[in-house]
């Protein structure tokens, strides 16, 4: 099978590329615009693989997407490509609408025009809004109403609805997955866990929104990749699958765990003004994917966070280049003279 992985130079997309190359003999085409969060150096270990190809392109550019489909004739498309940082969506909503909604619609149009065996939309639990902190018995299921809180989550919910509409109206063989917060290798340094690790290593303050009591369900990224791979191959067309980690933690507990692993003082924690519209709690019920497809997360948070901290300790050059901005020169160095 020939699979186009959009956003494959980002955090989850890159981990999925490596998962596929490790576990299958399929041809993987990474299609990425290389915005601030797309790092081609993340994929340097994939580049020598005969089954891997990188193509630079923008999912919101119809001509580029159609050229991709005409040239490569993919069997499947996994759409990871998205603007995903809530704070950035609050500052610049239009960028999120263009990439996450228009980009998705163009990919779906290409699937309709050129034919596809499977289209998978990678979504988020944030489309459900949030749950109250005092109701630990409540969980998001696939039947939970969409109730978005930020321009980011609204754009992802719109992309989901478009995917469902194309599946019904044009018979696009599509599936959707909605995952909880991911963590692991190659996570961009502006996100909570890598930011806390890097700041702690550099002796800088660790900014925590509000009182740090907001709860997230954490999912190790390799477990997420395994779930998407299973949905791609065995999931039922037209279905939504929630993918959760059974690892609910407050943001403050996550930060304290990182400090403990690194042997750093909790005095580094600095509480800052809370995010606008900050969701209180996310918690996914993954019963459907567990019972119908047999997927369960293998990585508990205590072991996964240690693996993640170790990865950042062993790969300082990767994130130091990002902090300095040097990583953005990697594409030019690798491809401009080819």
mmCIF file of C-alpha atoms in Angstrom, residues 2-223:
data_model
loop_
_atom_site.group_PDB
_atom_site.id
_atom_site.type_symbol
_atom_site.label_atom_id
_atom_site.label_comp_id
_atom_site.label_asym_id
_atom_site.label_seq_id
_atom_site.Cartn_x
_atom_site.Cartn_y
_atom_site.Cartn_z
ATOM 1 C CA UNK A 2 1.145 3.535 -0.761
ATOM 2 C CA UNK A 3 0.262 5.873 2.113
ATOM 3 C CA UNK A 4 0.407 9.669 2.115
ATOM 4 C CA UNK A 5 1.062 10.976 5.622
ATOM 5 C CA UNK A 6 0.238 14.678 5.708
ATOM 6 C CA UNK A 7 1.952 16.613 8.477
ATOM 7 C CA UNK A 8 4.483 13.813 8.703
ATOM 8 C CA UNK A 9 7.292 16.129 9.808
ATOM 9 C CA UNK A 10 5.353 17.105 12.926
ATOM 10 C CA UNK A 11 5.279 15.377 16.292
ATOM 11 C CA UNK A 12 2.647 12.654 15.923
ATOM 12 C CA UNK A 13 3.007 12.391 12.146
ATOM 13 C CA UNK A 14 6.732 11.688 12.331
ATOM 14 C CA UNK A 15 6.246 9.072 15.024
ATOM 15 C CA UNK A 16 3.615 7.457 12.786
ATOM 16 C CA UNK A 17 6.052 7.429 9.842
ATOM 17 C CA UNK A 18 8.595 5.562 11.957
ATOM 18 C CA UNK A 19 5.925 3.183 13.262
ATOM 19 C CA UNK A 20 4.816 2.288 9.737
ATOM 20 C CA UNK A 21 8.342 1.823 8.411
ATOM 21 C CA UNK A 22 9.138 -0.429 11.363
ATOM 22 C CA UNK A 23 6.006 -2.569 11.220
ATOM 23 C CA UNK A 24 4.995 -2.719 7.535
ATOM 24 C CA UNK A 25 6.501 -2.851 4.061
ATOM 25 C CA UNK A 26 4.247 -0.083 2.714
ATOM 26 C CA UNK A 27 5.492 2.952 0.821
ATOM 27 C CA UNK A 28 5.257 6.097 2.967
ATOM 28 C CA UNK A 29 5.077 9.561 1.402
ATOM 29 C CA UNK A 30 5.471 12.349 3.926
ATOM 30 C CA UNK A 31 3.720 15.513 2.728
ATOM 31 C CA UNK A 32 4.444 18.552 4.892
ATOM 32 C CA UNK A 33 4.519 22.316 4.489
ATOM 33 C CA UNK A 34 7.323 22.615 7.079
ATOM 34 C CA UNK A 35 5.775 25.424 9.083
ATOM 35 C CA UNK A 36 7.350 26.403 12.418
ATOM 36 C CA UNK A 37 6.335 23.029 13.943
ATOM 37 C CA UNK A 38 7.390 20.860 10.998
ATOM 38 C CA UNK A 39 10.974 19.694 11.323
ATOM 39 C CA UNK A 40 12.463 17.665 8.513
ATOM 40 C CA UNK A 41 15.456 16.793 10.671
ATOM 41 C CA UNK A 42 13.045 14.738 12.766
ATOM 42 C CA UNK A 43 12.810 12.380 9.785
ATOM 43 C CA UNK A 44 16.518 12.080 9.026
ATOM 44 C CA UNK A 45 16.568 8.431 10.153
ATOM 45 C CA UNK A 46 13.703 7.671 7.746
ATOM 46 C CA UNK A 47 15.293 9.313 4.711
ATOM 47 C CA UNK A 48 17.610 6.385 3.798
ATOM 48 C CA UNK A 49 14.673 3.939 3.825
ATOM 49 C CA UNK A 50 13.690 2.821 0.323
ATOM 50 C CA UNK A 51 10.017 2.965 1.320
ATOM 51 C CA UNK A 52 10.149 6.614 2.421
ATOM 52 C CA UNK A 53 9.783 9.777 0.371
ATOM 53 C CA UNK A 54 9.411 13.412 1.448
ATOM 54 C CA UNK A 55 7.448 15.957 -0.576
ATOM 55 C CA UNK A 56 7.088 19.538 0.561
ATOM 56 C CA UNK A 57 3.583 20.909 0.096
ATOM 57 C CA UNK A 58 0.599 22.660 1.637
ATOM 58 C CA UNK A 59 -2.731 20.848 2.094
ATOM 59 C CA UNK A 60 -4.538 24.176 1.686
ATOM 60 C CA UNK A 61 -3.059 24.620 -1.810
ATOM 61 C CA UNK A 62 -5.376 22.773 -4.190
ATOM 62 C CA UNK A 63 -2.959 22.674 -7.124
ATOM 63 C CA UNK A 64 -0.172 21.211 -4.995
ATOM 64 C CA UNK A 65 -2.441 18.552 -3.502
ATOM 65 C CA UNK A 66 -3.830 17.537 -6.887
ATOM 66 C CA UNK A 67 -0.287 17.319 -8.276
ATOM 67 C CA UNK A 68 0.592 15.019 -5.379
ATOM 68 C CA UNK A 69 -2.324 12.692 -6.113
ATOM 69 C CA UNK A 70 -1.674 12.664 -9.865
ATOM 70 C CA UNK A 71 2.010 11.888 -9.441
ATOM 71 C CA UNK A 72 1.870 9.400 -6.561
ATOM 72 C CA UNK A 73 -1.569 7.770 -6.915
ATOM 73 C CA UNK A 74 -1.794 6.922 -3.192
ATOM 74 C CA UNK A 75 -3.946 4.137 -1.801
ATOM 75 C CA UNK A 76 -4.499 5.815 1.556
ATOM 76 C CA UNK A 77 -4.189 9.227 3.191
ATOM 77 C CA UNK A 78 -3.656 9.845 6.913
ATOM 78 C CA UNK A 79 -4.244 13.512 7.676
ATOM 79 C CA UNK A 80 -2.133 14.686 10.597
ATOM 80 C CA UNK A 81 -1.536 18.118 9.036
ATOM 81 C CA UNK A 82 -3.009 20.752 11.322
ATOM 82 C CA UNK A 83 -2.279 23.853 13.281
ATOM 83 C CA UNK A 84 -2.633 22.526 16.808
ATOM 84 C CA UNK A 85 -1.537 24.977 19.485
ATOM 85 C CA UNK A 86 -4.511 26.447 21.358
ATOM 86 C CA UNK A 87 -2.692 29.626 22.399
ATOM 87 C CA UNK A 88 -1.725 30.356 18.802
ATOM 88 C CA UNK A 89 -5.326 29.789 17.689
ATOM 89 C CA UNK A 90 -6.504 32.402 20.167
ATOM 90 C CA UNK A 91 -4.049 34.907 18.694
ATOM 91 C CA UNK A 92 -4.583 34.048 15.000
ATOM 92 C CA UNK A 93 -7.786 32.042 14.344
ATOM 93 C CA UNK A 94 -7.730 32.500 10.559
ATOM 94 C CA UNK A 95 -4.588 30.432 10.113
ATOM 95 C CA UNK A 96 -6.311 27.507 11.852
ATOM 96 C CA UNK A 97 -9.416 27.829 9.697
ATOM 97 C CA UNK A 98 -7.345 27.824 6.519
ATOM 98 C CA UNK A 99 -5.210 24.798 7.358
ATOM 99 C CA UNK A 100 -7.571 22.682 9.424
ATOM 100 C CA UNK A 101 -10.812 23.279 7.515
ATOM 101 C CA UNK A 102 -9.930 24.356 3.966
ATOM 102 C CA UNK A 103 -6.939 22.009 3.910
ATOM 103 C CA UNK A 104 -9.075 19.062 4.948
ATOM 104 C CA UNK A 105 -11.723 19.891 2.344
ATOM 105 C CA UNK A 106 -9.079 19.989 -0.400
ATOM 106 C CA UNK A 107 -7.681 16.613 0.659
ATOM 107 C CA UNK A 108 -11.185 15.158 0.589
ATOM 108 C CA UNK A 109 -11.818 16.677 -2.846
ATOM 109 C CA UNK A 110 -8.618 15.044 -4.067
ATOM 110 C CA UNK A 111 -9.752 11.699 -2.642
ATOM 111 C CA UNK A 112 -13.045 12.109 -4.512
ATOM 112 C CA UNK A 113 -11.387 13.165 -7.775
ATOM 113 C CA UNK A 114 -8.594 10.589 -7.900
ATOM 114 C CA UNK A 115 -9.982 7.746 -5.829
ATOM 115 C CA UNK A 116 -8.669 6.352 -2.573
ATOM 116 C CA UNK A 117 -8.939 3.099 -0.607
ATOM 117 C CA UNK A 118 -8.969 4.823 2.774
ATOM 118 C CA UNK A 119 -8.885 8.345 4.189
ATOM 119 C CA UNK A 120 -8.261 8.805 7.906
ATOM 120 C CA UNK A 121 -8.777 12.079 9.752
ATOM 121 C CA UNK A 122 -6.686 12.481 12.904
ATOM 122 C CA UNK A 123 -8.711 14.563 15.336
ATOM 123 C CA UNK A 124 -8.672 15.448 19.026
ATOM 124 C CA UNK A 125 -10.721 15.023 22.185
ATOM 125 C CA UNK A 126 -10.864 18.827 22.380
ATOM 126 C CA UNK A 127 -13.796 18.798 19.936
ATOM 127 C CA UNK A 128 -15.931 17.586 22.863
ATOM 128 C CA UNK A 129 -15.157 20.634 24.999
ATOM 129 C CA UNK A 130 -14.401 19.798 28.618
ATOM 130 C CA UNK A 131 -15.706 17.945 31.658
ATOM 131 C CA UNK A 132 -16.128 19.316 35.206
ATOM 132 C CA UNK A 133 -13.364 18.564 37.679
ATOM 133 C CA UNK A 134 -15.869 17.365 40.275
ATOM 134 C CA UNK A 135 -17.328 14.624 38.037
ATOM 135 C CA UNK A 136 -14.597 11.998 37.619
ATOM 136 C CA UNK A 137 -17.308 9.542 36.545
ATOM 137 C CA UNK A 138 -17.882 11.370 33.248
ATOM 138 C CA UNK A 139 -15.956 10.498 30.065
ATOM 139 C CA UNK A 140 -16.048 11.446 26.395
ATOM 140 C CA UNK A 141 -17.563 8.771 24.168
ATOM 141 C CA UNK A 142 -18.013 8.800 20.407
ATOM 142 C CA UNK A 143 -21.612 9.927 20.991
ATOM 143 C CA UNK A 144 -20.673 12.948 23.132
ATOM 144 C CA UNK A 145 -21.907 16.188 21.562
ATOM 145 C CA UNK A 146 -19.332 18.498 19.992
ATOM 146 C CA UNK A 147 -18.859 21.545 22.217
ATOM 147 C CA UNK A 148 -15.689 23.417 21.276
ATOM 148 C CA UNK A 149 -13.869 25.969 23.424
ATOM 149 C CA UNK A 150 -11.172 27.481 21.185
ATOM 150 C CA UNK A 151 -10.671 28.380 17.513
ATOM 151 C CA UNK A 152 -8.365 25.348 17.336
ATOM 152 C CA UNK A 153 -10.944 22.849 18.575
ATOM 153 C CA UNK A 154 -13.667 24.491 16.475
ATOM 154 C CA UNK A 155 -11.535 24.064 13.357
ATOM 155 C CA UNK A 156 -10.868 20.404 14.159
ATOM 156 C CA UNK A 157 -14.563 19.748 14.779
ATOM 157 C CA UNK A 158 -15.323 21.351 11.411
ATOM 158 C CA UNK A 159 -12.800 19.060 9.734
ATOM 159 C CA UNK A 160 -14.467 16.046 11.363
ATOM 160 C CA UNK A 161 -17.884 17.127 10.122
ATOM 161 C CA UNK A 162 -16.527 17.629 6.612
ATOM 162 C CA UNK A 163 -15.031 14.143 6.693
ATOM 163 C CA UNK A 164 -18.351 12.641 7.774
ATOM 164 C CA UNK A 165 -20.211 14.610 5.090
ATOM 165 C CA UNK A 166 -17.852 13.474 2.303
ATOM 166 C CA UNK A 167 -18.119 9.907 3.544
ATOM 167 C CA UNK A 168 -21.900 10.012 3.343
ATOM 168 C CA UNK A 169 -22.398 12.177 0.238
ATOM 169 C CA UNK A 170 -19.471 11.097 -1.948
ATOM 170 C CA UNK A 171 -18.837 7.652 -0.417
ATOM 171 C CA UNK A 172 -15.270 8.545 0.550
ATOM 172 C CA UNK A 173 -14.035 5.541 2.601
ATOM 173 C CA UNK A 174 -13.178 7.600 5.666
ATOM 174 C CA UNK A 175 -12.592 7.061 9.373
ATOM 175 C CA UNK A 176 -11.908 9.494 12.226
ATOM 176 C CA UNK A 177 -9.966 9.107 15.458
ATOM 177 C CA UNK A 178 -10.086 11.474 18.423
ATOM 178 C CA UNK A 179 -7.177 11.167 20.802
ATOM 179 C CA UNK A 180 -6.218 12.517 24.201
ATOM 180 C CA UNK A 181 -3.038 14.539 24.820
ATOM 181 C CA UNK A 182 0.016 12.859 23.308
ATOM 182 C CA UNK A 183 3.555 12.913 24.675
ATOM 183 C CA UNK A 184 6.846 11.328 23.678
ATOM 184 C CA UNK A 185 9.840 11.865 21.356
ATOM 185 C CA UNK A 186 9.973 14.775 18.883
ATOM 186 C CA UNK A 187 7.303 16.824 20.693
ATOM 187 C CA UNK A 188 7.673 20.497 19.724
ATOM 188 C CA UNK A 189 9.179 22.496 22.627
ATOM 189 C CA UNK A 190 6.268 24.924 23.019
ATOM 190 C CA UNK A 191 3.972 22.155 24.324
ATOM 191 C CA UNK A 192 3.634 21.462 28.062
ATOM 192 C CA UNK A 193 5.792 18.391 28.653
ATOM 193 C CA UNK A 194 8.797 19.261 26.430
ATOM 194 C CA UNK A 195 8.674 22.889 27.596
ATOM 195 C CA UNK A 196 8.828 21.807 31.233
ATOM 196 C CA UNK A 197 11.669 19.349 30.577
ATOM 197 C CA UNK A 198 13.758 21.876 28.661
ATOM 198 C CA UNK A 199 13.142 24.765 31.070
ATOM 199 C CA UNK A 200 14.031 22.545 34.029
ATOM 200 C CA UNK A 201 17.241 21.414 32.337
ATOM 201 C CA UNK A 202 18.155 25.042 31.705
ATOM 202 C CA UNK A 203 17.280 26.173 35.228
ATOM 203 C CA UNK A 204 14.454 28.398 33.984
ATOM 204 C CA UNK A 205 11.046 28.946 35.547
ATOM 205 C CA UNK A 206 8.311 26.470 34.625
ATOM 206 C CA UNK A 207 5.168 28.476 33.746
ATOM 207 C CA UNK A 208 1.949 26.740 34.838
ATOM 208 C CA UNK A 209 -1.458 28.167 33.898
ATOM 209 C CA UNK A 210 -3.752 29.192 36.759
ATOM 210 C CA UNK A 211 -3.438 26.779 39.686
ATOM 211 C CA UNK A 212 -2.381 23.828 37.529
ATOM 212 C CA UNK A 213 -5.489 21.819 38.447
ATOM 213 C CA UNK A 214 -6.660 21.275 34.841
ATOM 214 C CA UNK A 215 -6.756 17.546 34.072
ATOM 215 C CA UNK A 216 -5.593 15.847 30.877
ATOM 216 C CA UNK A 217 -5.626 12.204 29.787
ATOM 217 C CA UNK A 218 -2.084 11.476 28.566
ATOM 218 C CA UNK A 219 -1.364 9.009 25.753
ATOM 219 C CA UNK A 220 2.134 7.876 24.793
ATOM 220 C CA UNK A 221 2.579 8.691 21.122
ATOM 221 C CA UNK A 222 3.575 5.181 20.020
ATOM 222 C CA UNK A 223 0.321 3.831 21.466
#
